[in-house]
Amino acid sequence: MHAFLLMFHLFMLFVRLNLCFTFCRIVIPPRLTNHPFQVLSPTLISGAALRLPLVESSSSAGELQGRLPFGGFLLFGDDSELSRLLLEMAQLPLSPVHAFLILLTTFFSFTVTPTCCSDPNGEFSVTDYETFAFHGDYSPPAPPPPLNATLEFYDDVYVEGLGNLIILPGVTLSCPVKGCYILVNISGNFSLGQNGAIIAGTVHIVANNASFGDGSLVNVTALAGDPPAQTSGTPSGTEGAGGGHGGRGANCLTDNQRMPDDVWGGDAYSWTSLDEPYSYGSKGGTTNREEHYGGEGGGRIRIDAAGEVEVLGSLLANGGDGGLKGGGGSGGSIFIKAHRMTGIGVISAAGGSGFAGGGGGRVSVNVFSRHDDTVYFAHGGRSVGCPANSGAAGTYYDAVPRSLTVDNHNLSTDTDTLLLEFPKQPLWTNVYILNYAKACVPLYWGRVQVRGQLRMSGGALLSFGLFHYPSSEFELMAEELLMSDSVIK
Ligand SMILES: *[C@@H]1O[C@H](CO)[C@@H](O)[C@H](O)[C@H]1NC(C)=O
Ligand SMILES: *[C@@H]1O[C@H](CO)[C@@H](O)[C@H](O)[C@H]1NC(C)=O
Ligand SMILES: *[C@@H]1O[C@H](CO)[C@@H](O)[C@H](O)[C@H]1NC(C)=O
Ligand SMILES: *[C@@H]1O[C@H](CO)[C@@H](O)[C@H](O)[C@H]1NC(C)=O
Ligand SMILES: *[C@@H]1O[C@H](CO)[C@@H](O)[C@H](O)[C@H]1NC(C)=O
Ligand SMILES: *[C@@H]1O[C@H](CO)[C@@H](O)[C@H](O)[C@H]1NC(C)=O
């Protein structure tokens, strides 16, 4: 407990007006903090930037209620404010940072002028930190051997720069806070090593190539921030109903006045962005007025890769479980855009289980050349209170063939997945409703038109019209209508 030491290895590259090469080690005296933390041994080889937002410290410097969201060689904000940033960083709240290893490398080389800590605008001297200068021909230390390590953040993290970001095997980058945003925006390759993990509310990766190694995990399950305004994904009332998103949440209420199909929990939303989903899932309902029990909504994962994406691990944006006293949260959003995709991973934005299950989320893949055997899940969550009525399936859209799949993974349900307006120009190619999914076109006058197949199988159901209107008109237009063990009504 006495070794409250923090070493910041800081390697900053100024590329705008002046080039400066800095390497500093900062030791925070023990009296400034109550939080234990260990020496960080990050390694970065120039050219990339790990940029963290400046969190205004809400407390006095003495308490050190700041954040220590950093353990690497960074390029912070505005170059001209560097020493001030260091000060602010030092005031940021210190988390129990265990150990951490990010290796940033670059293919870009700059002419750098080694100077260190010699021109801090006097601001270093007003801190309680010792700084150590490394002059002359400093060469970065050899990367430490891979280890299982966690770096925990408590606020958004932005990693930006020219170069590659390689998260070594076994390393976890974690910001287990609802809605916490981790952005990686780099010009080179991103790689999450074997058994490595990223945990946050939103994980957004922009890179040339992105690879997710064997056993790796991006988990935004139950870490949703706020769902879009004006949506009613979280049910009101105390029925312990599931949250809605890609599909409606289930509701176990039995009501003599209404048919089972007319009773649901949280409603569906974000239909118009099912090809590029980026909404959070919603929290499930509760069974108790005093306490809110529902499972949290699923978070968001978005990958924009100019080149290739390889998924050998799992990308999870499931809704959280609500247990016996709350509804399951709805699944979140996963969107992958790349030229090519390979791998045998798992991609899931399913609803959480609960008293009544949450609705599935939204998954979309926009990849020109697919060579993956990835499995996709966007089904609803299980309902403990009414096992025959799970949450409704969410949507899985494959943007290149323009195909929509609604699949409830054999979880029977009375709860609808709403299919709203179908695009007219160009038409979708195929629509698949599978494995007990129950889809509904809830319009008085509805038209479902696709260019290729409308296929229904495995106990699927497609209904048209509004429940309260005994008659409604619809048109179903498709090249082929394939139905097995399914119903249209
Ligand atoms: C890291 O964890 C993985 C599995 O979680 C294990 O196989 C590996 O041996 C661990 N590595 C170290 C250095 O502890
Ligand atoms: C990523 O960085 C590029 C170039 O700096 C910028 O144009 C783009 O908006 C960034 N993307 C995100 C999602 O921040
Ligand atoms: C990105 O990774 C590929 C192989 O996965 C490699 O051929 C390429 O050189 C890497 N790019 C950079 C910029 O390092
Ligand atoms: C992306 O990966 C492919 C194959 O893994 C490689 O050929 C290509 O050079 C990589 N692109 C970049 C920019 O690293
Ligand atoms: C993902 O996160 C959720 C919520 O924290 C957790 O329950 C689940 O076990 C995690 N999944 C994996 C594979 O670790
Ligand atoms: C659903 O049930 C069908 C028929 O029993 C079976 O062939 C299929 O593998 C099941 N699918 C899942 C995802 O369990």
XYZ file of C-alpha atoms and ligand atoms in Angstrom:
573
model
C 0.000 0.000 0.000
C 2.935 2.332 0.265
C 4.151 1.928 -3.169
C 1.819 4.394 -4.768
C 3.878 4.904 -7.775
C 2.856 5.961 -11.152
C 5.195 6.014 -14.046
C 4.109 7.810 -17.060
C 6.171 7.070 -20.038
C 5.250 9.752 -22.328
C 6.321 9.874 -25.851
C 4.896 12.841 -27.614
C 5.205 13.763 -31.159
C 4.528 17.219 -32.381
C 3.878 17.278 -36.027
C 2.348 20.630 -36.602
C 4.648 23.520 -35.922
C 7.425 22.116 -33.876
C 8.594 18.602 -33.537
C 9.368 17.523 -30.072
C 10.300 14.180 -28.692
C 9.598 13.769 -25.022
C 9.992 10.975 -22.589
C 9.001 11.600 -19.001
C 8.400 9.555 -15.965
C 6.126 10.999 -13.362
C 5.968 9.733 -9.826
C 2.932 10.674 -7.791
C 3.696 10.916 -4.110
C 1.639 8.547 -1.951
C -0.150 11.221 0.001
C -2.006 12.373 -3.065
C -4.048 9.293 -3.505
C -5.864 6.569 -1.647
C -6.072 4.321 -4.615
C -3.527 1.630 -5.066
C -2.115 1.288 -8.468
C 0.861 -0.250 -10.030
C 3.545 0.845 -12.295
C 2.407 1.012 -15.844
C 4.662 -0.332 -18.430
C 3.233 0.745 -21.699
C 5.093 0.696 -24.897
C 4.506 2.737 -27.941
C 6.634 3.361 -30.867
C 6.094 6.785 -32.291
C 3.556 8.135 -34.648
C 0.299 7.090 -33.134
C -1.686 8.992 -30.633
C -3.633 7.774 -27.696
C -5.874 10.725 -27.128
C -8.052 10.997 -24.073
C -10.655 13.650 -23.540
C -9.821 16.071 -20.851
C -12.048 15.449 -17.971
C -12.525 18.536 -15.966
C -11.594 17.582 -12.512
C -14.530 18.235 -10.269
C -12.488 18.139 -7.135
C -9.414 19.729 -5.788
C -6.057 18.617 -6.892
C -5.163 17.429 -3.435
C -7.765 14.697 -3.489
C -6.641 13.524 -6.807
C -10.173 12.882 -7.904
C -9.233 12.806 -11.439
C -9.009 10.063 -13.880
C -6.116 8.037 -14.887
C -7.346 6.874 -18.148
C -3.955 6.557 -19.590
C -1.015 4.310 -19.528
C 0.708 4.687 -22.795
C 2.617 7.026 -24.888
C 0.100 9.617 -25.783
C -0.534 12.591 -27.857
C -3.039 14.646 -26.028
C -5.340 17.273 -27.433
C -3.732 20.403 -28.594
C 0.035 20.345 -28.755
C 0.373 23.794 -27.391
C -1.380 22.778 -24.195
C 0.760 19.856 -23.457
C 2.083 20.714 -20.072
C -1.313 21.830 -18.915
C -2.695 18.526 -20.029
C -0.163 16.763 -17.983
C -1.255 18.693 -14.983
C -4.866 17.912 -15.601
C -4.063 14.346 -16.199
C -2.371 14.189 -12.888
C -5.522 15.438 -11.260
C -7.613 12.943 -12.986
C -9.215 10.113 -10.650
C -6.899 7.266 -10.280
C -8.359 3.909 -10.785
C -6.824 0.731 -9.614
C -4.860 0.293 -12.728
C -3.329 -3.084 -12.658
C -1.012 -3.320 -15.474
C -1.408 -2.571 -19.018
C 0.151 -3.087 -22.261
C -0.721 -1.510 -25.483
C 1.673 -1.610 -28.252
C 1.261 1.058 -30.785
C 3.480 0.926 -33.765
C 3.598 2.929 -36.855
C 4.669 2.738 -40.374
C 5.110 6.430 -40.498
C 8.342 7.994 -39.435
C 9.016 11.559 -38.441
C 12.159 13.463 -37.845
C 11.977 14.070 -34.180
C 13.907 16.361 -31.938
C 14.581 14.760 -28.632
C 13.928 17.196 -25.817
C 12.340 16.365 -22.619
C 10.634 18.084 -19.920
C 12.907 21.004 -20.343
C 10.314 23.364 -21.670
C 7.254 22.759 -19.602
C 6.216 26.385 -19.453
C 6.973 26.255 -15.796
C 3.940 24.112 -15.188
C 5.667 20.970 -14.176
C 7.264 22.787 -11.338
C 3.945 23.643 -9.755
C 2.914 20.035 -9.541
C 3.897 17.590 -6.903
C 5.324 15.293 -9.410
C 8.850 14.507 -10.054
C 9.781 14.358 -13.620
C 12.720 12.566 -14.985
C 14.313 13.587 -18.152
C 15.889 11.316 -20.615
C 18.140 13.281 -22.855
C 20.067 12.403 -25.899
C 19.827 9.156 -27.679
C 16.977 7.547 -25.918
C 15.636 4.487 -27.591
C 12.276 3.093 -26.557
C 12.433 0.080 -24.259
C 11.896 -3.355 -25.702
C 8.241 -4.349 -25.393
C 7.614 -6.245 -22.164
C 6.525 -9.850 -22.592
C 2.797 -10.399 -23.089
C 0.845 -10.698 -19.904
C -2.758 -10.911 -18.843
C -3.444 -7.398 -17.830
C -6.352 -5.051 -17.448
C -6.480 -1.364 -17.941
C -9.634 0.011 -16.480
C -11.033 3.349 -17.507
C -13.921 5.274 -16.067
C -14.595 7.594 -18.911
C -14.539 7.761 -22.678
C -11.321 6.878 -24.413
C -10.180 7.987 -27.823
C -7.243 6.360 -29.463
C -6.344 8.160 -32.626
C -3.347 8.290 -34.858
C -1.324 7.140 -37.753
C -0.272 3.596 -37.273
C -1.398 0.304 -35.882
C -2.966 -0.475 -32.559
C -2.106 -3.896 -31.342
C -3.642 -5.086 -28.128
C -1.492 -7.949 -27.077
C -2.873 -11.368 -26.155
C -4.549 -11.489 -22.779
C -4.820 -7.727 -22.389
C -8.178 -6.226 -21.403
C -9.179 -2.658 -22.016
C -12.172 -2.006 -19.888
C -14.510 0.866 -19.243
C -17.389 -0.888 -17.482
C -19.544 2.203 -17.257
C -22.907 2.548 -18.986
C -22.493 4.395 -22.249
C -18.711 4.634 -21.955
C -17.319 5.181 -25.433
C -14.076 3.697 -26.695
C -13.066 4.962 -30.098
C -10.088 3.655 -31.975
C -9.496 5.687 -35.108
C -6.232 4.758 -36.731
C -4.807 4.650 -40.208
C -3.250 1.202 -39.936
C -4.252 -2.162 -38.562
C -6.138 -2.843 -35.404
C -5.655 -6.130 -33.683
C -7.130 -7.543 -30.531
C -4.941 -10.442 -29.533
C -5.865 -13.908 -28.448
C -8.021 -13.811 -25.316
C -7.813 -10.047 -25.300
C -10.944 -8.078 -24.481
C -12.536 -4.686 -24.794
C -15.432 -3.870 -22.490
C -17.399 -0.635 -22.766
C -20.775 0.836 -23.682
C -19.782 1.641 -27.259
C -16.770 0.229 -29.047
C -16.123 1.970 -32.346
C -13.143 0.932 -34.418
C -12.031 2.752 -37.536
C -8.976 1.138 -39.076
C -7.587 -0.199 -42.265
C -7.696 -3.817 -41.215
C -9.186 -5.073 -37.987
C -8.634 -8.473 -36.489
C -10.137 -10.065 -33.412
C -8.059 -13.052 -32.377
C -9.005 -16.456 -31.113
C -10.945 -16.257 -27.888
C -10.992 -12.476 -27.977
C -14.042 -10.596 -26.821
C -15.645 -7.256 -27.432
C -18.399 -7.118 -24.856
C -20.822 -4.217 -24.634
C -23.517 -6.403 -23.085
C -25.763 -4.549 -20.645
C -23.712 -1.358 -20.889
C -26.058 0.762 -22.986
C -26.185 4.498 -22.629
C -29.446 6.266 -23.338
C -31.554 4.891 -26.169
C -32.719 7.434 -28.770
C -35.048 10.126 -27.473
C -38.767 9.670 -28.036
C -38.527 5.928 -28.149
C -40.317 3.775 -25.632
C -38.013 0.809 -25.432
C -38.311 0.578 -21.680
C -41.788 -0.529 -20.636
C -43.653 1.438 -18.056
C -45.632 -0.331 -15.357
C -44.610 -3.053 -12.988
C -45.193 -6.113 -15.100
C -41.519 -6.952 -15.373
C -41.766 -6.740 -19.159
C -38.775 -6.883 -21.470
C -37.116 -3.912 -23.180
C -37.648 -3.403 -26.898
C -35.345 -2.442 -29.790
C -35.066 -4.602 -32.939
C -38.058 -6.560 -31.646
C -40.525 -5.773 -28.928
C -39.934 -6.913 -25.389
C -42.208 -9.661 -24.062
C -44.861 -9.073 -21.438
C -46.170 -11.971 -19.359
C -49.363 -10.194 -18.424
C -52.484 -12.143 -19.292
C -55.307 -9.849 -20.047
C -58.864 -10.944 -20.750
C -59.490 -7.879 -22.825
C -56.617 -8.383 -25.151
C -55.088 -11.128 -27.207
C -51.556 -12.255 -26.348
C -50.250 -10.543 -29.503
C -51.647 -7.289 -28.311
C -49.689 -7.251 -25.089
C -46.037 -6.382 -25.154
C -43.348 -4.703 -23.112
C -40.900 -2.166 -24.517
C -41.558 -1.097 -28.087
C -39.316 -1.483 -31.121
C -37.369 1.450 -32.623
C -34.641 2.441 -35.075
C -36.224 0.574 -37.982
C -34.953 3.198 -40.415
C -31.343 2.540 -39.470
C -31.456 -1.230 -39.517
C -28.884 -1.178 -42.313
C -26.488 0.883 -40.192
C -27.631 0.364 -36.639
C -26.183 2.542 -33.943
C -28.781 2.695 -31.176
C -28.451 1.475 -27.670
C -30.780 -1.206 -26.393
C -33.266 -0.389 -23.638
C -33.581 -1.386 -20.044
C -36.226 -3.951 -19.110
C -39.166 -3.121 -16.858
C -39.454 -3.840 -13.180
C -41.884 -5.758 -10.989
C -41.641 -3.381 -8.096
C -42.434 0.305 -7.888
C -39.765 1.010 -5.332
C -36.894 -0.630 -7.026
C -35.922 -0.804 -10.614
C -34.915 -4.323 -11.469
C -34.841 -4.634 -15.254
C -31.767 -5.785 -17.144
C -29.786 -3.065 -18.903
C -29.855 -2.598 -22.656
C -27.092 -3.828 -24.935
C -24.396 -1.414 -26.093
C -23.061 -0.644 -29.553
C -20.235 -2.065 -31.621
C -19.228 -0.482 -34.879
C -16.312 -1.459 -37.058
C -15.341 0.524 -40.129
C -12.475 -1.157 -41.906
C -11.338 -0.067 -45.325
C -9.700 -3.442 -45.852
C -10.344 -6.606 -44.036
C -12.044 -7.690 -40.852
C -11.225 -11.009 -39.281
C -13.427 -12.145 -36.425
C -12.247 -15.231 -34.575
C -13.601 -14.151 -31.227
C -16.953 -12.797 -30.053
C -18.623 -9.459 -30.520
C -21.413 -9.243 -27.961
C -24.012 -6.524 -27.562
C -26.664 -8.490 -25.720
C -29.288 -7.139 -23.387
C -28.683 -7.646 -19.688
C -30.609 -10.217 -17.677
C -33.414 -9.038 -15.456
C -33.587 -12.073 -13.188
C -36.925 -12.972 -11.605
C -37.881 -9.440 -10.674
C -37.211 -7.541 -13.855
C -37.593 -7.768 -17.606
C -34.609 -8.509 -19.808
C -32.884 -5.562 -21.509
C -33.067 -5.415 -25.289
C -30.088 -6.212 -27.481
C -27.934 -3.357 -28.742
C -26.436 -2.660 -32.176
C -23.585 -4.168 -34.147
C -22.490 -2.799 -37.495
C -19.533 -4.003 -39.532
C -18.407 -2.308 -42.702
C -15.416 -3.659 -44.547
C -14.237 -4.733 -47.940
C -13.649 -8.297 -46.904
C -14.504 -10.380 -43.898
C -13.216 -13.697 -42.652
C -13.448 -15.727 -39.482
C -15.576 -18.100 -37.486
C -16.597 -15.777 -34.713
C -19.822 -15.064 -32.896
C -21.755 -11.852 -33.362
C -24.660 -11.378 -31.022
C -27.118 -8.660 -30.128
C -29.719 -10.854 -28.446
C -32.254 -9.755 -25.867
C -31.592 -10.426 -22.201
C -33.594 -12.958 -20.213
C -35.766 -11.913 -17.333
C -39.240 -12.221 -15.901
C -40.207 -11.364 -19.487
C -37.476 -11.467 -22.126
C -36.028 -8.428 -23.890
C -36.340 -7.960 -27.646
C -33.404 -8.697 -29.919
C -31.210 -5.851 -31.122
C -29.996 -4.919 -34.598
C -27.051 -6.348 -36.492
C -25.929 -5.283 -39.925
C -22.993 -6.342 -42.035
C -21.890 -4.380 -45.072
C -19.044 -6.361 -46.565
C -18.294 -6.659 -50.232
C -16.479 -9.943 -50.059
C -17.543 -12.365 -47.374
C -15.609 -15.460 -46.469
C -16.758 -15.845 -42.919
C -18.520 -18.628 -41.109
C -19.511 -16.315 -38.354
C -22.709 -17.039 -36.455
C -25.162 -14.212 -35.863
C -27.717 -13.890 -33.121
C -30.352 -11.241 -32.652
C -33.079 -13.304 -31.020
C -35.211 -12.260 -28.090
C -34.457 -13.146 -24.489
C -36.122 -15.938 -22.526
C -39.076 -15.204 -20.310
C -38.974 -16.903 -16.948
C -42.495 -15.716 -16.169
C -44.018 -17.046 -19.408
C -41.586 -19.404 -21.136
C -43.739 -19.722 -24.268
C -43.540 -15.989 -24.895
C -39.920 -14.912 -25.314
C -38.803 -11.499 -26.437
C -39.273 -10.830 -30.158
C -36.414 -11.364 -32.584
C -34.354 -8.390 -33.651
C -33.048 -7.797 -37.165
C -29.998 -8.993 -39.030
C -29.393 -7.187 -42.282
C -26.847 -8.165 -44.875
C -26.337 -5.002 -46.863
C -24.595 -6.268 -49.971
C -27.266 -8.755 -51.075
C -29.840 -6.500 -49.336
C -31.330 -9.301 -47.266
C -33.152 -9.072 -43.991
C -33.316 -11.977 -41.549
C -35.598 -12.172 -38.542
C -34.736 -15.311 -36.588
C -35.839 -16.124 -33.062
C -33.531 -19.068 -32.648
C -36.415 -21.422 -31.861
C -37.629 -19.367 -28.911
C -41.391 -19.347 -29.230
C -43.071 -16.008 -28.812
C -46.317 -14.085 -29.053
C -44.367 -10.871 -29.322
C -43.880 -9.094 -32.613
C -40.914 -7.941 -34.589
C -42.265 -4.944 -36.451
C -41.545 -4.637 -40.135
C -42.333 -1.103 -41.078
C -41.772 0.527 -44.389
C -39.950 -1.616 -46.946
C -37.633 0.309 -49.260
C -38.994 0.756 -52.769
C -35.931 1.961 -54.585
C -34.052 -0.338 -54.726
C -36.072 -3.160 -53.279
C -34.668 -5.546 -50.789
C -33.676 -8.843 -52.322
C -34.743 -11.369 -49.719
C -36.590 -11.437 -46.441
C -36.256 -14.452 -44.186
C -38.460 -15.055 -41.181
C -37.199 -18.077 -39.313
C -37.333 -20.262 -36.220
C -40.386 -19.000 -34.398
C -39.876 -15.399 -35.281
C -43.165 -13.540 -35.339
C -43.118 -10.613 -37.691
C -45.847 -8.090 -38.135
C -46.511 -5.327 -40.638
C -48.597 -3.153 -38.353
C -50.283 -0.993 -40.931
C -53.843 -0.700 -41.997
C -52.653 -0.849 -45.545
C -49.352 -2.633 -45.934
C -47.118 -3.622 -48.762
C -44.266 -6.028 -48.519
C -42.328 -6.164 -51.713
C -38.992 -7.809 -52.275
C -37.149 -8.619 -55.462
C -36.206 -12.192 -54.611
C -37.473 -14.519 -51.945
C -39.730 -14.172 -49.008
C -38.904 -17.266 -47.046
C -40.544 -18.427 -43.859
C -39.667 -21.569 -41.989
C -39.517 -23.201 -38.585
C -42.750 -21.998 -37.046
C -42.450 -18.465 -38.339
C -45.443 -16.198 -38.489
C -46.082 -13.082 -40.524
C -49.120 -11.019 -39.807
C -50.523 -7.923 -41.395
C -52.739 -5.242 -40.159
C -53.651 -3.599 -36.954
C -55.199 -5.677 -34.286
C -58.093 -3.332 -33.701
C -59.096 -3.240 -37.320
C -60.722 -6.470 -38.293
C -59.802 -5.981 -41.906
C -56.758 -4.535 -43.483
C -55.298 -4.753 -46.902
C -51.902 -5.863 -47.833
C -49.880 -6.724 -50.828
C -47.166 -9.273 -50.750
C -44.920 -9.200 -53.767
C -41.938 -11.423 -54.225
C -40.367 -13.519 -56.922
C -40.714 -16.548 -54.710
C -42.660 -17.222 -51.572
C -41.256 -20.185 -49.705
C -43.112 -21.361 -46.661
C -42.638 -24.374 -44.511
C -44.352 -24.884 -41.192
C -45.239 -21.197 -41.112
C -48.261 -18.963 -41.189
C -49.244 -15.739 -42.875
C -52.337 -14.052 -41.575
C -3.624 -15.432 -19.922
O -4.909 -15.997 -19.865
C -5.073 -17.078 -20.758
C -6.510 -17.551 -20.684
O -7.319 -16.639 -20.091
C -4.122 -18.203 -20.375
O -4.269 -19.248 -21.318
C -2.712 -17.673 -20.423
O -1.824 -18.680 -19.963
C -2.567 -16.458 -19.518
N -1.234 -15.900 -19.697
C -0.501 -15.495 -18.680
C 0.821 -14.922 -19.029
O -0.886 -15.587 -17.540
C -11.348 9.360 -37.775
O -10.299 10.208 -38.144
C -10.497 10.821 -39.395
C -9.236 11.579 -39.757
O -8.713 12.213 -38.647
C -11.703 11.752 -39.311
O -11.935 12.355 -40.542
C -12.902 10.908 -38.931
O -14.032 11.730 -38.751
C -12.636 10.148 -37.648
N -13.741 9.256 -37.404
C -14.355 9.195 -36.223
C -15.474 8.245 -36.114
O -14.025 9.884 -35.280
C -1.535 -5.030 -41.532
O -1.583 -6.434 -41.385
C -1.232 -7.162 -42.558
C -1.381 -8.606 -42.294
O -2.397 -8.899 -41.407
C 0.158 -6.831 -42.962
O 0.438 -7.489 -44.173
C 0.294 -5.335 -43.159
O 1.620 -5.007 -43.425
C -0.130 -4.604 -41.904
N -0.131 -3.189 -42.154
C 0.649 -2.362 -41.486
C 0.483 -0.941 -41.798
O 1.432 -2.743 -40.661
C -4.765 -5.807 -44.593
O -4.588 -7.194 -44.500
C -4.273 -7.793 -45.708
C -4.226 -9.266 -45.526
O -4.261 -9.637 -44.203
C -2.929 -7.277 -46.204
O -2.649 -7.836 -47.459
C -3.009 -5.792 -46.333
O -1.755 -5.279 -46.637
C -3.469 -5.191 -45.039
N -3.653 -3.781 -45.226
C -3.014 -2.904 -44.508
C -3.239 -1.495 -44.797
O -2.279 -3.218 -43.619
C -20.228 -9.910 -21.210
O -20.666 -8.986 -20.252
C -21.803 -9.428 -19.509
C -22.241 -8.292 -18.638
O -21.197 -7.831 -17.876
C -21.458 -10.658 -18.708
O -22.570 -11.094 -17.980
C -21.023 -11.724 -19.678
O -20.606 -12.863 -18.964
C -19.875 -11.220 -20.539
N -19.606 -12.208 -21.568
C -18.458 -12.862 -21.632
C -18.327 -13.865 -22.710
O -17.544 -12.621 -20.864
C -34.597 -25.024 -34.514
O -35.362 -26.187 -34.654
C -35.149 -26.855 -35.880
C -36.129 -27.984 -35.994
O -36.305 -28.608 -34.779
C -33.706 -27.335 -35.937
O -33.466 -27.963 -37.148
C -32.792 -26.133 -35.803
O -31.440 -26.543 -35.757
C -33.106 -25.367 -34.551
N -32.348 -24.127 -34.594
C -31.776 -23.628 -33.528
C -31.040 -22.367 -33.720
O -31.845 -24.155 -32.435
